[in-house]
Short mmCIF file of C-alpha atoms in Angstrom, two decimals:
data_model
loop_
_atom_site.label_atom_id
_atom_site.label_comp_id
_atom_site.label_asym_id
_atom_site.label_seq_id
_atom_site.Cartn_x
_atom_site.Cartn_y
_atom_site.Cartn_z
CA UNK J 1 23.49 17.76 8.19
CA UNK J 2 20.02 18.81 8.15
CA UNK J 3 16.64 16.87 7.10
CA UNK J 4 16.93 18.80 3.83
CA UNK J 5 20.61 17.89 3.19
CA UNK J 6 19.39 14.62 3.50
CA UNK J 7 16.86 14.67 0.93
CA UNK J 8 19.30 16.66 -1.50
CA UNK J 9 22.11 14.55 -0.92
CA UNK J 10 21.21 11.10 -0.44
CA UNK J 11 17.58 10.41 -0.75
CA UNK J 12 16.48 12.05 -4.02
CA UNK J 13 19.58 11.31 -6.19
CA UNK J 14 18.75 7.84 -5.49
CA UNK J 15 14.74 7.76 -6.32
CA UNK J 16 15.71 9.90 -9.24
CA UNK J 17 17.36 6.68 -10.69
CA UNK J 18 14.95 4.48 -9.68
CA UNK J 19 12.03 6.66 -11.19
CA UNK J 20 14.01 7.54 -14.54
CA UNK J 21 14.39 3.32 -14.92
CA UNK J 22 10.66 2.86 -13.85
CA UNK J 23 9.73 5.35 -16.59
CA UNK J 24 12.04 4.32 -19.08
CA UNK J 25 10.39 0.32 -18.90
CA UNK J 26 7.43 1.62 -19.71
CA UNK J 27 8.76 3.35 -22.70
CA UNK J 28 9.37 6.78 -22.09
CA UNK J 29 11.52 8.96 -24.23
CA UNK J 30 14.61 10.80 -22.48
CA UNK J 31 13.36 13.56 -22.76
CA UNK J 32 9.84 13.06 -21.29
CA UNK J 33 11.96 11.50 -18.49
CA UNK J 34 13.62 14.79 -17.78
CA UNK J 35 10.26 17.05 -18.64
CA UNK J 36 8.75 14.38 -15.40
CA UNK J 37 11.67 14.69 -13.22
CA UNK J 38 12.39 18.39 -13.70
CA UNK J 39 15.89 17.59 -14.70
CA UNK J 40 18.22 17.92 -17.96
CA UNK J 41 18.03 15.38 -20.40
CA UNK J 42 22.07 15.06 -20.31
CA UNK J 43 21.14 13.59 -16.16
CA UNK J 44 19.17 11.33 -17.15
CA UNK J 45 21.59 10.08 -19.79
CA UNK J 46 23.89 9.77 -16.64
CA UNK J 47 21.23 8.13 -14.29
CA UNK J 48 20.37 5.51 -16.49
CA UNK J 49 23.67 4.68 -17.23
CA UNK J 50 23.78 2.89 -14.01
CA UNK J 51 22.11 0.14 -13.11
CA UNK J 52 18.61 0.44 -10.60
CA UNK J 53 20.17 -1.72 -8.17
CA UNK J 54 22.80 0.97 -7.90
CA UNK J 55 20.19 2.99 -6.37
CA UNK J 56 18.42 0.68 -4.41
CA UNK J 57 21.61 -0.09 -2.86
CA UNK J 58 22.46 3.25 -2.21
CA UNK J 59 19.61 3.68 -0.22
CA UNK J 60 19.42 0.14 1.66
CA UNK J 61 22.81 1.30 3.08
CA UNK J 62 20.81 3.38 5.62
CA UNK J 63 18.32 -0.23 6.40
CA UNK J 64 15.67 1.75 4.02
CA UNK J 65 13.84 -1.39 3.02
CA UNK J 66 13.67 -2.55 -0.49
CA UNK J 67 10.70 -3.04 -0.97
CA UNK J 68 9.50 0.24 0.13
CA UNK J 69 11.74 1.88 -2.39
CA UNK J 70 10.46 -0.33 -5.42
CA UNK J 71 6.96 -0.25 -4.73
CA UNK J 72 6.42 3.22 -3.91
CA UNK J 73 8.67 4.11 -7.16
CA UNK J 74 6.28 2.11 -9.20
CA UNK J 75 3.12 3.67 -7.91
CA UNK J 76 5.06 7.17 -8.81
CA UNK J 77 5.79 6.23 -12.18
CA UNK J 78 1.53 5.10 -12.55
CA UNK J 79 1.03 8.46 -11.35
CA UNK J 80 3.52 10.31 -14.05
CA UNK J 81 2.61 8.37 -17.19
CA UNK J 82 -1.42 8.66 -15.99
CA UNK J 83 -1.10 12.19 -16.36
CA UNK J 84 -1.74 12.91 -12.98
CA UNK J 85 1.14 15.46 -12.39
CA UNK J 86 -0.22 17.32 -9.61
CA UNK J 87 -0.72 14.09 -7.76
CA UNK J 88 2.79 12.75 -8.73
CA UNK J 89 4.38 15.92 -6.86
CA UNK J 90 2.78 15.59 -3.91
CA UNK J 91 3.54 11.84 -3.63
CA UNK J 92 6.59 12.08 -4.51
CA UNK J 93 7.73 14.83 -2.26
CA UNK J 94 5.39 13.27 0.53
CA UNK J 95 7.80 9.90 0.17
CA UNK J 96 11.00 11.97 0.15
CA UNK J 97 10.42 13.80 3.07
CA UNK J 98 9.36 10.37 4.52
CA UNK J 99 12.56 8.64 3.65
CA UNK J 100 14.84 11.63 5.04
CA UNK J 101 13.00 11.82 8.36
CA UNK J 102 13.81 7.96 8.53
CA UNK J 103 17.46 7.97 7.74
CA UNK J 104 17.42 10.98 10.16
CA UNK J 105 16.13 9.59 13.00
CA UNK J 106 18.01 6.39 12.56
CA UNK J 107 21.51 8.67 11.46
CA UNK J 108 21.43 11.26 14.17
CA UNK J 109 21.69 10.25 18.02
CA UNK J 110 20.15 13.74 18.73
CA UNK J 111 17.56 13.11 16.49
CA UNK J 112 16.15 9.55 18.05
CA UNK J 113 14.37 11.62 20.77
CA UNK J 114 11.96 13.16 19.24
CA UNK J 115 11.66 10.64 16.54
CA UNK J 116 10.38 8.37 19.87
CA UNK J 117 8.17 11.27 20.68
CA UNK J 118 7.02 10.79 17.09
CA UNK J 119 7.32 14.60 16.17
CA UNK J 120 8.72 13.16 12.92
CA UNK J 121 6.21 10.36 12.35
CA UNK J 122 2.75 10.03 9.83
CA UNK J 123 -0.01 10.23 12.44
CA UNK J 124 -1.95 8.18 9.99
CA UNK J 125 0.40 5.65 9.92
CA UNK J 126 0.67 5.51 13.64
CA UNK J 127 -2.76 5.12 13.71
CA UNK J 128 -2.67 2.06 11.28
CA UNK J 129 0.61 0.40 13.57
CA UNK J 130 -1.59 0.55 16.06
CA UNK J 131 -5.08 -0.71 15.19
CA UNK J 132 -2.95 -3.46 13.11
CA UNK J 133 -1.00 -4.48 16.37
CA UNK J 134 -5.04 -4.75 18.10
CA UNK J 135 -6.03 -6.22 15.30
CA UNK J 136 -3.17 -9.01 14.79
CA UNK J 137 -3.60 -9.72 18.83
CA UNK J 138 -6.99 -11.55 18.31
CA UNK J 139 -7.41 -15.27 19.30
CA UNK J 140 -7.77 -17.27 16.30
CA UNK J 141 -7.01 -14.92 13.44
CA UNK J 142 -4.78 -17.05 12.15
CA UNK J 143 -7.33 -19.62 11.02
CA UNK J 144 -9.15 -17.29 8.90
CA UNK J 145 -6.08 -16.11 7.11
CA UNK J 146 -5.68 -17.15 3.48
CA UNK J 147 -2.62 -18.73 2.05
CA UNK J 148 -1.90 -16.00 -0.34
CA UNK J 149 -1.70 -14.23 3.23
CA UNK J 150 -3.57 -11.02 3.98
CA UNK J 151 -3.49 -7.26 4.42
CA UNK J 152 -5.01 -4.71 5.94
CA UNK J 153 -5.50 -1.15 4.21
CA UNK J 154 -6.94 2.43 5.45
CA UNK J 155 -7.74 5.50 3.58
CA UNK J 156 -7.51 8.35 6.11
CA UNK J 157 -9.45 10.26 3.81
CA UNK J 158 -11.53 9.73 0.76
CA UNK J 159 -9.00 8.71 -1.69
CA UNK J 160 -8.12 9.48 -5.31
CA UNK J 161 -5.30 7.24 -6.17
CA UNK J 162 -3.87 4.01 -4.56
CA UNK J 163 -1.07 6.50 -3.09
CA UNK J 164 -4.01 7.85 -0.54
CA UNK J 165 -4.46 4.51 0.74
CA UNK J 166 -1.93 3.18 3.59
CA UNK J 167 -1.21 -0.59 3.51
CA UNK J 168 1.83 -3.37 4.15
CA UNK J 169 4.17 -3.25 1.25
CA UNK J 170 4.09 -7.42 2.29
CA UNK J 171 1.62 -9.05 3.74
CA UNK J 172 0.23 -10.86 6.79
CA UNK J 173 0.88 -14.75 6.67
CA UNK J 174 0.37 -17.39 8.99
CA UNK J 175 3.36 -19.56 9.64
CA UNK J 176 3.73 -22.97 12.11
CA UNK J 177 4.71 -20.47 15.10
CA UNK J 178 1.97 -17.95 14.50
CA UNK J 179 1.06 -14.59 12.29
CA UNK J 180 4.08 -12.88 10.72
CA UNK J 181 3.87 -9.64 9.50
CA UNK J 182 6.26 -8.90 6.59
CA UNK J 183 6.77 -5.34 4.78
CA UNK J 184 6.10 -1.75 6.02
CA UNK J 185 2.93 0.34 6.26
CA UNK J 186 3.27 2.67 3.72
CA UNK J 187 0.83 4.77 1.16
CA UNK J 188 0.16 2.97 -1.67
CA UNK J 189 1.05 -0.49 -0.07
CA UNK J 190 -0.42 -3.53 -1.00
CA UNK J 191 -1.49 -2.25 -4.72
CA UNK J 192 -3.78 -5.21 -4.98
CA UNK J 193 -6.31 -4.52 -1.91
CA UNK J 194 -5.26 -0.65 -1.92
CA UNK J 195 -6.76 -0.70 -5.57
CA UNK J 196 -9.98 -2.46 -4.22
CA UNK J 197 -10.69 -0.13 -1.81
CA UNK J 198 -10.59 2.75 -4.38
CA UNK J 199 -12.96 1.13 -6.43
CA UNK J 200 -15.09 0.66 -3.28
CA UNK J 201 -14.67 4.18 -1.84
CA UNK J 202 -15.55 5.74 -5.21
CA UNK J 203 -18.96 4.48 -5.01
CA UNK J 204 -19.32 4.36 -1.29
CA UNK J 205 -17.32 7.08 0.61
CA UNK J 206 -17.64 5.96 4.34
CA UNK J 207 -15.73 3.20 3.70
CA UNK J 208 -11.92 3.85 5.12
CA UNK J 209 -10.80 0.36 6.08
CA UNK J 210 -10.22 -3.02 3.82
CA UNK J 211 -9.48 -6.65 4.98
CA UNK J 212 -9.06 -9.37 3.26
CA UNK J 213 -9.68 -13.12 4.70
CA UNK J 214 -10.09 -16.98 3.66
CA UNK J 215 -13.09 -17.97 1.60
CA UNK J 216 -15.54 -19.20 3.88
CA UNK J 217 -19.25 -19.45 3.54
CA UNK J 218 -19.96 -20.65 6.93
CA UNK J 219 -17.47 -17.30 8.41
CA UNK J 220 -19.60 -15.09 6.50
CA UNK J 221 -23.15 -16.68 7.84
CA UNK J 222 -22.16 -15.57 10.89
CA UNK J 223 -22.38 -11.48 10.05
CA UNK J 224 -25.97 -10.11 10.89
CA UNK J 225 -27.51 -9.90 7.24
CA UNK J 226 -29.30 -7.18 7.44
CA UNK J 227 -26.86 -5.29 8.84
CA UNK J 228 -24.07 -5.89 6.37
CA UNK J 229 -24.21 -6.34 2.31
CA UNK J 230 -22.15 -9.50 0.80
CA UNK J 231 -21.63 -9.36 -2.61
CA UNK J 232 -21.14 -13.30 -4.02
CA UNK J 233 -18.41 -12.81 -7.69
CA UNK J 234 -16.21 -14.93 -9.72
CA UNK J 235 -14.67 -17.41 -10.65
CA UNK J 236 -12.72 -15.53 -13.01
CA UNK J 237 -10.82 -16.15 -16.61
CA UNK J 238 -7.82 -13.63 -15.70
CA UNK J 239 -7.21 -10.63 -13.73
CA UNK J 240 -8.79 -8.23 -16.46
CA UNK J 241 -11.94 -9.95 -15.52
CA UNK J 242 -11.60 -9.74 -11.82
CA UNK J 243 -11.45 -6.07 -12.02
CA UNK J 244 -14.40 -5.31 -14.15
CA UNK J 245 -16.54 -7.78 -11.97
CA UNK J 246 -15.34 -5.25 -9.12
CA UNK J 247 -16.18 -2.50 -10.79
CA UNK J 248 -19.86 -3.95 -11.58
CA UNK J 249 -19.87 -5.29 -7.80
CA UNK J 250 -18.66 -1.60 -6.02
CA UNK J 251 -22.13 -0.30 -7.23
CA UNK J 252 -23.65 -2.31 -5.21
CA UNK J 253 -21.78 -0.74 -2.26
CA UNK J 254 -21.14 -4.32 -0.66
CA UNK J 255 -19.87 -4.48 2.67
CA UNK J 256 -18.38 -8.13 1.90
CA UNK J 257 -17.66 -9.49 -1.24
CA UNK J 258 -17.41 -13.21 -1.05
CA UNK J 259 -14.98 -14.27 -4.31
CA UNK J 260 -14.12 -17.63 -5.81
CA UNK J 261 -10.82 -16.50 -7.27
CA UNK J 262 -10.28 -17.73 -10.71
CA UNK J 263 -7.15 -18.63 -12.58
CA UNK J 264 -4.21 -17.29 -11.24
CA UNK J 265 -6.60 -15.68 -8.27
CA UNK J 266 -6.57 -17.64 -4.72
CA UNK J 267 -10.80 -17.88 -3.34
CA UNK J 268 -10.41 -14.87 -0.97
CA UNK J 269 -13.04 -13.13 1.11
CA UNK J 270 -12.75 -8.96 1.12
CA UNK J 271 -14.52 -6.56 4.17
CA UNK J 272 -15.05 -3.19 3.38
CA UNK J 273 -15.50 -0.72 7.08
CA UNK J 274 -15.99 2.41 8.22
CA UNK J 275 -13.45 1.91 10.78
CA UNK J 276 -11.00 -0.01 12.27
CA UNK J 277 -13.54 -0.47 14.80
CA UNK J 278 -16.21 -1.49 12.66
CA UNK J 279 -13.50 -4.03 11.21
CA UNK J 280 -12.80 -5.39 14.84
CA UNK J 281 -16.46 -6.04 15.69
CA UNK J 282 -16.77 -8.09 12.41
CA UNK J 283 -13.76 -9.89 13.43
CA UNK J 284 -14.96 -10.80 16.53
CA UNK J 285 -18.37 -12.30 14.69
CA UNK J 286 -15.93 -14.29 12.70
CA UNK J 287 -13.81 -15.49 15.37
CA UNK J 288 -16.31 -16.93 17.89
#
């Protein structure tokens, strides 16, 4: 069995359920379901006649985390029912061949190999393993971490949807034996800070890399202030108003926006970077 047996056999029967229930709870017809999918309206009759856990079940058979599946579906279905068709096809074959290439490498002994050598791996989300691994390491972090926990995103290029944007499908919390890290780096991960840095990167395209932290004044004092912007927003009513004070703040092109939270929103500090490097310099301001 080949990659592309895979993906025929296993991996897009299964996210064609998922995606035809995703699209269906937001109130699609049938029929727009099958004009999305590129399938007959009779299959997905058929699909949804099962239940989505079918499918997700299907899938966590080959230790394809749940999660994953869920989350990226969802972002898909935004990207359908947005009317951004071009972008759903790319995603959506992007996370295919993604989650053949995994059940390959973890399937096929002959395969392992060169999955090590990482001829079947994202370079951009080796990159991000990697700077989050550096980035985790440093002394203290843990204190700075918010209890809603953190998470760390990176736009490898300038992006156009949260699907452009790599991040932890979980989080980063801080637990009585240290800093857990729970979830996989995926694109479109963490729709929350993913969606923050679009806004950001719309009106200021050098920044790549988003962090979020603990509100803290006296942490923030400690960044040179005429090297780096801080933006000061909320509280908040709701989460509608969170986003439009965003919005409002992005044009500013902050470089920190310090924000009191607001019903239903935990008091969270946000860094905007260039680069992970960038990131790990303002870190090490913080943590002294």
């Amino acid at each position: 069995m080949i990659i592309e047996d895979i993906a025929s056999e296993i991996v897009l029967p299964n996210i064609r359920g998922v995606l035809a229930h995703e699209l269906r709870n937001r109130g699609l017809s049938q029929h727009r379901i099958a004009k999305i999918l590129n399938i007959t309206q009779p299959l997905v009759h058929k699909l949804l006649r099962m239940p989505v856990e079918y499918y997700v079940e299907n899938l966590k058979r080959y230790s394809i985390d749940e999660e994953i599946i869920t989350h990226q579906c969802r972002i898909l279905a935004d990207l359908a029912v947005s009317g951004s068709y071009a972008r759903f096809v790319i995603t959506s074959h992007g996370f295919v061949s993604y989650l053949s290439a995994v059940i390959a490498c973890r399937e096929f002994v002959e395969l392992r190999e060169e999955c090590v050598k990482g001829l079947l791996k994202d370079p951009h989300i080796e990159v991000y393993k990697t700077m989050l691994s550096r980035i985790m390491a440093k002394p203290g972090l843990a204190k700075i971490l918010p209890e809603v926990g953190s998470n760390l995103v990176y736009a490898p290029e300038p992006p156009n949807s949260e699907a452009d944007i790599i991040g932890l499908t979980g989080r980063i919390v801080k637990t009585l034996t240290g800093i857990v890290i729970t979830g996989e780096p995926f694109y479109g991960g963490s729709r929350h800070l993913a969606k923050l840095l679009l806004i950001i990167a719309k009106h200021n395209p050098s920044k790549k890399v988003g962090f979020n932290f603990k509100y803290d004044y006296s942490l923030v004092s400690r960044l040179d202030r005429k090297v780096y912007h801080v933006e000061h927003t909320g509280p908040h009513n709701d989460l509608n108003s969170f986003w439009r004070t965003m919005e409002e703040a992005a044009v500013r092109k902050p470089d920190v926006i310090l924000d009191k939270g607001g019903t239903g929103l935990e008091p969270v500090t946000y860094v905007f970077t260039k680069d992970f490097y960038e990131l790990e310099s303002i870190l090490k301001s913080l943590l002294q």
